[in-house]
Amino acid sequence: MALDLGIGRREFLIGSAAAAGMIGLMPRSLRAATPKKGGNFRIGVGDFAVTDTLDPALYETYFQLFLFRQLRNNLIEFGPGGVLVPELAESWEGSADAKTWVFKLRSGVTFHDGRPFTAEDAAYSLNRHRIEGTTSSAAPILKPVSDIKATGKYELTVSLSEGNVGFPDIMTLETLGMVPNGETDFAKGIGTGGYMLVSFEPGVKSVVKRNPNYWKADRAHFDSVEMIAIKDAAARTSALVSGSIDACNFVDLKTAGLLKRKPEIELLSVAGKAHYTFPMLMDADPFKNNDVRTAMKYAVNREEMVKVIAGGFASVGNDQPITSSYKFHNPDLKPKAYDPDKAKFHLKQAGLDKLSVELFVSETPFAGATDAAVLYREHAAKAGIDIKVTKTPEDGYWNDIWFKKPFCAARWSGRANEDAMLALAYSTDGIAAGWNETHMSDPKLDQMLVAARIEFDEAKRRQIYYDIQALISETGGAVCPVVANFVDACTTKVGHGELASDFSMDGGRFAERWWFV
């Protein structure tokens, strides 16, 4: 770890009062008025891996997401309130059947090395995710695409094998950032973004400097941005309070209430699409049996999870990923109440009197994941389910544990729209792409996803997504007890506008949108 801040929660609580004198205490309302340029912004990031790369197709961690957003732009930006904002595409228009989409691109934009950005670059950047055998998270989402080509110097045309009325939303995906045509050395970090790469040591640190030729005159205010990999949530918080960093993501929710009361710190709590899961591999015993999966869902006390693990900065989940922040969230789909007797009933339906399973966990998915697993074990014991909690190393968790072990802890931050989230994490195509964490493969679900994409009647499309959510909740392999707020923090030296809710840290765009007051 680049910054050794081995300070425990007790030391943080004792020392934070003294730290208040180190940071200005100007009222927040006077700090966020007008952006200004300058300063070195430092952030502690809690989700990273030594295998992180700058290849957009190999995105896995928040560290990568943040760095991608600093170096590159998308065709479309996902703004606060879920609004699509033109980025490198000035405008877009779909055909009557939503099978053809034409994007008009900005002229006068250059990459960090001076090359002009054109439609050929856009076509290359998107087509990389369609290569046979790719593990890009965008692959299952782009599978309906039949052709992507430049139809003018600043015009890109995308053809689909089937209509998709929500296709522009997909262009906001973090993996679909623009790179130069033919680029293969992604370690250089060449993009059109507001910052240029100075250094990057995976799992340790990154440094970028402001792009002097950035095409967005009102963005990228910092002179430089330094991201420091700090796995421990208490250490990130301590670094923030002491002034060693200016912001951190994934605040420890058990101390968030205390942190919120500090005048020198602003707690950034945003309700969004994030949710905690305990995925069960549906193609591995004992989770092949839906009665076993259902028993596991009745065996968790969701309300207690929200209170104890999330500190109240969350709501109860209902075992599917479409939260109330999505347009087509099903409000009538209720979570399963904690009921050990129903859990026992479903075990008997599966021919079992008791069940023993191993739950793999680390703090990598979310702060408090280990405590959540222990709490789950206590809940499940009353249903005759013995959960053995196995703590694994933080490094390599996403590569070695998630998607591979039959039962583990995970966290999702959501995606641009319902189709992107569901196709990635629950479709059969999502398995081959390496992102369907439960290995769910249901032809009915796959067919409904296709039907929703081509349904122009909004009421009918809404009903399809309602049915998909019900299907996953009842038969899927994810236990989703908590829909969590994004809870980050910064010092009151930092100014910002309305925060986006698609990802942590203002949709991952803090480096571009924030400034020092």
XYZ file of C-alpha atoms in Angstrom:
517
model
C 0.000 0.000 0.000
C 1.414 3.344 -1.044
C 0.285 5.135 2.093
C 0.697 3.282 5.380
C -2.118 4.562 7.574
C -2.601 1.772 10.064
C -4.911 3.751 12.313
C -7.785 1.901 13.916
C -11.333 3.121 14.478
C -10.592 4.052 18.126
C -7.611 6.243 17.147
C -9.730 7.856 14.449
C -12.445 8.829 16.920
C -9.929 10.181 19.436
C -7.791 12.080 16.973
C -10.469 13.562 14.737
C -11.322 16.464 17.032
C -7.743 17.742 16.904
C -7.756 17.417 13.127
C -10.648 19.884 12.870
C -8.235 22.749 13.366
C -6.191 21.640 10.358
C -8.952 22.172 7.807
C -10.914 25.374 7.169
C -14.456 25.509 8.547
C -16.146 27.866 6.102
C -19.876 27.030 5.769
C -20.587 24.591 2.940
C -23.006 26.987 1.219
C -20.172 29.484 0.683
C -17.740 26.877 -0.640
C -19.448 25.383 -3.675
C -20.389 28.553 -5.543
C -17.799 28.972 -8.313
C -15.308 26.411 -9.671
C -11.684 27.470 -9.890
C -8.541 25.855 -11.229
C -5.580 24.565 -9.238
C -4.319 22.178 -6.598
C -3.335 18.550 -6.239
C -6.365 16.423 -5.365
C -5.671 13.245 -3.358
C -8.160 10.434 -2.889
C -8.010 7.143 -1.013
C -9.588 4.361 -3.061
C -10.751 1.146 -1.417
C -11.434 -1.113 -4.414
C -8.384 -2.042 -6.485
C -6.209 -4.970 -7.568
C -2.604 -5.559 -8.530
C -3.977 -6.879 -11.828
C -5.629 -3.566 -12.739
C -4.853 -2.378 -16.264
C -5.723 0.611 -18.451
C -7.364 -1.589 -21.070
C -11.065 -0.602 -21.048
C -12.091 -4.155 -21.910
C -10.529 -5.464 -18.694
C -12.413 -3.238 -16.247
C -13.023 -4.771 -12.798
C -12.377 -2.285 -9.980
C -13.319 1.213 -8.887
C -9.681 2.265 -9.169
C -9.847 1.474 -12.875
C -13.211 3.208 -13.261
C -11.900 6.415 -11.692
C -8.738 6.368 -13.797
C -10.682 5.641 -17.000
C -12.885 8.660 -16.300
C -9.808 10.857 -15.851
C -8.118 9.754 -19.074
C -10.980 9.134 -21.474
C -14.410 10.277 -22.599
C -17.480 8.366 -23.743
C -19.802 9.231 -26.588
C -22.496 10.016 -24.008
C -22.206 11.003 -20.353
C -24.551 9.893 -17.593
C -25.291 13.054 -15.602
C -26.906 13.815 -12.239
C -30.540 12.744 -12.097
C -29.973 10.000 -14.657
C -30.001 12.408 -17.617
C -28.050 11.528 -20.763
C -25.585 14.306 -21.590
C -23.804 14.624 -24.964
C -20.071 14.042 -24.581
C -17.997 13.129 -27.654
C -21.276 12.620 -29.499
C -23.043 15.947 -30.001
C -26.313 14.224 -30.927
C -27.794 10.844 -31.816
C -30.882 9.569 -33.607
C -32.463 6.158 -33.999
C -34.445 4.697 -36.874
C -38.164 3.991 -36.563
C -37.438 0.366 -35.628
C -34.544 1.317 -33.281
C -32.204 -0.961 -35.264
C -29.997 1.823 -36.621
C -28.426 4.568 -34.529
C -26.483 7.478 -36.001
C -24.160 9.498 -33.743
C -22.921 12.927 -34.805
C -19.481 13.408 -33.245
C -17.652 16.521 -32.100
C -14.986 18.003 -34.319
C -11.861 19.705 -33.004
C -11.231 17.161 -30.217
C -7.720 15.729 -29.927
C -6.152 12.841 -28.053
C -3.407 13.497 -25.498
C -0.733 12.849 -28.159
C -2.248 15.365 -30.572
C -4.087 12.987 -32.906
C -7.565 14.233 -33.891
C -10.571 12.268 -32.661
C -12.759 11.001 -35.529
C -15.455 8.421 -36.184
C -12.762 5.858 -37.076
C -11.522 6.053 -33.485
C -15.052 5.623 -32.166
C -15.685 2.589 -34.378
C -12.426 0.957 -33.266
C -13.094 1.686 -29.594
C -16.502 0.022 -29.694
C -15.646 -2.880 -31.995
C -12.868 -4.017 -29.627
C -15.593 -5.265 -27.278
C -17.155 -7.414 -30.018
C -14.070 -9.489 -30.783
C -14.603 -13.240 -30.523
C -13.533 -14.537 -27.123
C -13.382 -11.154 -25.405
C -14.081 -11.018 -21.678
C -15.168 -7.381 -21.825
C -18.145 -6.605 -19.605
C -19.651 -4.802 -22.606
C -19.628 -7.942 -24.783
C -23.051 -9.353 -23.791
C -24.587 -5.896 -24.031
C -23.175 -5.320 -27.519
C -24.024 -8.808 -28.787
C -27.126 -7.575 -30.685
C -24.877 -5.172 -32.636
C -24.333 -6.369 -36.214
C -22.127 -3.534 -37.444
C -20.335 -0.420 -36.213
C -18.690 1.799 -38.798
C -17.694 5.347 -39.596
C -20.098 6.774 -42.176
C -18.381 10.146 -42.223
C -15.397 11.801 -40.598
C -17.588 12.748 -37.634
C -20.490 10.344 -38.080
C -20.779 6.880 -36.533
C -23.504 4.408 -37.496
C -24.404 1.416 -35.343
C -26.614 -1.326 -36.773
C -28.425 -3.802 -34.534
C -29.817 -7.222 -35.379
C -32.796 -6.343 -33.208
C -34.141 -2.992 -32.096
C -33.128 -1.441 -28.798
C -34.918 1.729 -27.743
C -32.479 2.212 -24.850
C -29.295 1.769 -26.872
C -27.918 5.315 -26.282
C -27.757 4.576 -22.542
C -25.174 1.880 -23.282
C -22.766 4.466 -24.668
C -22.251 5.759 -21.113
C -20.626 2.496 -19.948
C -17.197 2.964 -18.408
C -15.724 0.246 -20.623
C -16.730 2.125 -23.779
C -14.335 5.040 -23.376
C -12.736 6.241 -26.589
C -9.182 5.223 -27.529
C -7.189 5.969 -30.706
C -7.838 3.843 -33.776
C -5.522 0.806 -33.723
C -4.261 1.450 -30.175
C -2.935 -1.667 -28.437
C -0.584 -0.200 -25.819
C -3.156 0.919 -23.297
C -0.518 1.408 -20.605
C 0.114 4.836 -22.133
C -3.377 5.914 -21.051
C -3.968 7.886 -24.254
C -7.453 9.351 -24.415
C -9.344 12.596 -24.933
C -10.025 13.095 -21.210
C -9.356 16.003 -18.891
C -6.173 14.483 -17.467
C -3.007 12.921 -18.872
C -1.252 9.948 -17.308
C 1.933 10.623 -15.323
C 2.299 7.264 -13.568
C 0.292 4.164 -12.689
C 1.347 1.367 -10.338
C -1.493 -1.193 -10.169
C -2.735 -1.814 -6.658
C -0.700 1.089 -5.301
C -1.086 4.525 -6.854
C -1.787 6.646 -9.925
C -0.964 10.253 -10.799
C -2.431 12.344 -13.613
C -2.010 15.979 -14.632
C -4.526 18.344 -16.220
C -4.799 18.184 -20.006
C -4.007 21.758 -21.171
C -5.926 21.175 -24.412
C -9.050 19.660 -22.892
C -12.080 20.366 -25.036
C -14.338 20.927 -22.001
C -13.330 24.388 -20.825
C -15.490 24.170 -17.696
C -14.194 20.807 -16.455
C -11.012 19.207 -15.036
C -10.200 21.927 -12.496
C -7.363 20.285 -10.538
C -3.735 20.674 -11.610
C -3.209 17.025 -10.770
C -5.019 14.071 -9.215
C -3.347 11.430 -7.085
C -5.188 8.201 -6.272
C -3.845 6.070 -3.427
C -4.870 2.451 -2.891
C -5.993 2.074 0.747
C -7.864 -1.153 1.397
C -8.870 -0.624 5.041
C -11.938 1.596 5.467
C -10.801 2.893 8.871
C -7.420 3.824 7.415
C -9.093 5.746 4.576
C -11.241 7.637 7.049
C -8.291 8.418 9.298
C -6.302 9.736 6.338
C -9.211 11.996 5.398
C -9.664 13.406 8.901
C -5.926 14.005 9.333
C -5.721 15.866 6.023
C -3.483 13.300 4.299
C -6.083 12.940 1.551
C -8.924 15.159 0.337
C -11.560 12.473 -0.243
C -12.224 8.772 0.026
C -14.770 6.356 -1.329
C -16.646 3.622 0.533
C -16.836 5.159 4.001
C -17.170 2.627 6.819
C -20.923 2.777 7.337
C -20.626 1.883 11.020
C -18.761 5.141 11.670
C -20.428 7.240 8.951
C -22.851 8.831 11.413
C -19.955 10.034 13.568
C -18.067 11.297 10.533
C -21.136 13.211 9.354
C -21.072 15.338 12.515
C -17.567 16.654 11.872
C -17.654 20.224 10.518
C -14.481 19.765 8.477
C -15.862 16.735 6.608
C -18.748 16.413 4.158
C -20.406 13.014 4.001
C -21.617 12.276 0.461
C -24.551 9.876 0.772
C -26.435 9.234 -2.468
C -29.195 6.675 -2.971
C -28.542 4.831 -6.201
C -28.202 1.450 -7.837
C -25.639 -0.159 -5.532
C -26.551 -3.439 -3.862
C -24.797 -6.095 -1.809
C -25.181 -9.709 -2.873
C -24.285 -13.203 -1.747
C -24.285 -14.985 -5.126
C -24.853 -18.739 -5.273
C -23.645 -20.551 -8.392
C -26.767 -22.111 -9.873
C -24.738 -24.757 -11.718
C -22.994 -25.995 -8.537
C -24.313 -28.142 -5.694
C -26.221 -27.576 -3.503
C -27.474 -24.428 -5.247
C -28.721 -26.171 -8.378
C -31.942 -26.734 -6.425
C -34.207 -23.668 -6.258
C -35.659 -24.781 -2.928
C -32.144 -24.587 -1.467
C -31.725 -21.108 -2.952
C -35.103 -20.056 -1.589
C -34.205 -21.383 1.869
C -31.059 -19.233 1.806
C -33.178 -16.181 0.964
C -35.579 -16.751 3.866
C -32.634 -17.390 6.208
C -31.320 -13.800 6.241
C -32.665 -10.951 8.379
C -32.534 -8.089 5.889
C -33.677 -5.374 8.266
C -30.898 -6.226 10.692
C -28.385 -6.220 7.829
C -29.450 -2.705 6.863
C -29.184 -1.498 10.446
C -26.017 -3.255 11.586
C -23.929 -3.506 8.418
C -25.094 -0.460 6.478
C -25.651 1.798 9.476
C -29.052 2.755 8.111
C -27.524 4.200 4.894
C -29.463 1.669 2.833
C -32.790 -0.041 2.243
C -33.858 -3.679 2.171
C -33.112 -5.640 -1.009
C -35.352 -8.178 -2.702
C -32.889 -10.535 -4.436
C -32.774 -8.797 -7.807
C -30.727 -5.827 -9.065
C -33.245 -3.257 -10.305
C -33.449 -0.742 -7.467
C -35.783 2.246 -7.142
C -33.200 4.387 -8.971
C -34.058 2.617 -12.234
C -36.949 3.827 -14.381
C -38.651 0.419 -14.496
C -38.205 -0.650 -10.870
C -41.040 -2.888 -9.676
C -42.338 -1.333 -6.414
C -44.784 -4.185 -5.848
C -42.085 -6.831 -5.549
C -41.602 -7.233 -1.806
C -38.496 -8.610 -0.061
C -38.723 -11.969 1.675
C -39.154 -11.468 5.409
C -36.798 -13.354 7.710
C -38.543 -16.674 8.372
C -36.465 -19.644 9.623
C -39.524 -21.900 9.472
C -40.060 -21.190 5.761
C -36.364 -21.760 5.201
C -36.682 -25.171 6.908
C -39.753 -25.952 4.771
C -37.845 -25.329 1.554
C -34.924 -27.409 2.776
C -37.339 -30.297 3.297
C -38.735 -29.699 -0.185
C -35.175 -30.180 -1.385
C -34.944 -33.422 0.617
C -32.724 -31.947 3.328
C -33.082 -31.748 7.106
C -30.089 -29.458 7.407
C -27.560 -27.778 5.177
C -23.888 -26.881 5.468
C -22.324 -24.383 3.063
C -19.082 -22.393 2.877
C -19.279 -18.621 2.358
C -16.119 -16.975 1.000
C -15.660 -13.327 1.919
C -13.240 -10.422 2.245
C -13.608 -6.683 2.705
C -12.996 -6.132 -1.001
C -16.670 -6.248 -2.098
C -17.819 -3.756 0.543
C -16.748 -2.474 3.952
C -18.314 -4.759 6.551
C -18.643 -7.749 4.230
C -17.020 -10.048 6.778
C -19.343 -8.864 9.533
C -22.282 -9.321 7.159
C -21.253 -12.916 6.519
C -20.981 -13.610 10.254
C -24.385 -12.032 10.843
C -25.851 -14.130 8.009
C -24.407 -17.226 9.707
C -26.179 -16.341 12.941
C -29.488 -15.799 11.128
C -29.230 -19.009 9.103
C -28.368 -21.176 12.117
C -31.960 -20.845 13.345
C -33.098 -22.463 10.096
C -30.752 -25.438 10.425
C -28.293 -23.967 7.941
C -24.637 -24.007 8.951
C -22.673 -21.304 7.121
C -18.923 -21.632 7.434
C -17.434 -18.174 6.884
C -14.031 -18.331 5.176
C -12.030 -15.094 5.123
C -9.909 -14.811 1.975
C -7.084 -12.427 0.977
C -8.121 -9.006 -0.271
C -5.820 -9.107 -3.288
C -7.132 -11.214 -6.120
C -10.651 -11.536 -4.675
C -12.400 -10.694 -7.948
C -10.142 -13.016 -9.940
C -9.910 -15.961 -7.550
C -13.158 -16.022 -5.553
C -16.004 -14.109 -7.210
C -17.658 -15.943 -10.114
C -15.695 -19.084 -9.210
C -16.606 -20.160 -5.666
C -20.146 -21.538 -5.172
C -21.014 -18.967 -2.472
C -19.333 -15.641 -1.777
C -19.914 -11.931 -1.059
C -20.181 -9.309 -3.799
C -21.285 -5.767 -4.550
C -22.768 -4.182 -7.648
C -22.898 -0.477 -8.395
C -25.557 -0.853 -11.066
C -25.432 0.017 -14.745
C -26.795 2.608 -17.176
C -30.243 1.048 -17.557
C -32.202 -2.137 -16.859
C -31.032 -3.885 -20.013
C -27.352 -3.215 -19.326
C -27.611 -4.457 -15.733
C -29.661 -7.559 -16.488
C -27.834 -8.602 -19.663
C -24.499 -8.343 -17.910
C -25.300 -10.070 -14.624
C -28.202 -12.448 -15.342
C -28.307 -13.391 -19.030
C -26.770 -16.514 -20.525
C -24.410 -14.294 -22.545
C -23.211 -12.775 -19.274
C -21.753 -16.137 -18.246
C -19.392 -16.310 -21.224
C -18.372 -12.701 -20.626
C -17.420 -13.570 -17.045
C -19.901 -11.235 -15.316
C -22.976 -13.362 -14.540
C -22.058 -14.038 -10.904
C -24.718 -16.718 -10.319
C -24.317 -18.461 -13.718
C -28.070 -18.052 -14.184
C -29.113 -19.348 -17.595
C -32.843 -19.120 -18.219
C -34.120 -19.066 -21.826
C -37.284 -17.314 -20.676
C -35.289 -14.475 -19.123
C -33.100 -14.185 -22.237
C -36.201 -13.966 -24.436
C -37.800 -11.316 -22.222
C -34.660 -9.187 -22.410
C -34.864 -9.244 -26.204
C -38.588 -8.436 -26.083
C -38.009 -5.445 -23.802
C -35.395 -3.970 -26.148
C -37.771 -3.839 -29.093
C -40.925 -2.824 -27.209
C -41.776 0.802 -28.030
C -44.874 0.874 -25.838
C -43.499 2.047 -22.492
C -46.249 0.426 -20.424
C -45.606 -2.942 -22.054
C -41.842 -2.579 -21.675
C -42.326 -1.731 -18.019
C -44.356 -4.915 -17.499
C -41.658 -7.028 -19.130
C -39.051 -5.627 -16.763
C -41.425 -6.173 -13.827
C -41.733 -9.835 -14.848
C -37.969 -10.211 -15.188
C -37.428 -8.807 -11.700
C -39.978 -11.240 -10.265
C -38.379 -14.181 -12.081
C -34.907 -13.374 -10.745
C -36.189 -12.732 -7.227
C -38.005 -16.064 -7.101
C -35.629 -18.354 -8.981
C -32.289 -16.543 -9.235
C -29.136 -17.345 -7.334
C -28.432 -13.995 -5.690
C -29.305 -13.266 -2.083
C -29.535 -9.470 -2.128
C -30.330 -8.251 1.403
C -29.120 -4.639 1.102
C -29.604 -1.817 -1.415
C -26.844 0.506 -0.282
C -26.342 4.219 -0.686
C -23.075 5.366 -2.166
C -21.400 6.813 0.924
C -18.184 8.690 0.219
C -16.599 11.677 1.944
C -14.471 14.727 1.227
C -13.122 17.667 3.187
C -14.923 20.987 3.055
C -12.002 22.304 1.005
C -13.673 20.590 -1.946
C -16.505 22.070 -3.997
C -18.943 20.186 -6.220
C -22.389 20.376 -7.772
C -25.261 17.880 -7.727
C -23.884 14.354 -7.415
C -24.598 11.620 -9.942
C -25.970 8.342 -8.630
C -24.730 5.798 -11.167
C -21.430 5.144 -9.381
C -19.511 6.107 -6.257
C -17.757 9.500 -6.221
C -20.133 11.442 -8.477
C -20.455 8.694 -11.056
C -16.695 8.219 -10.948
C -16.232 11.703 -12.458
C -15.068 13.574 -9.353
C -11.727 14.505 -10.956
C -13.518 16.236 -13.797
C -16.447 17.787 -11.923
C -14.990 18.883 -8.558
C -12.639 21.691 -7.522
C -10.923 23.255 -4.506
C -12.807 26.224 -3.037
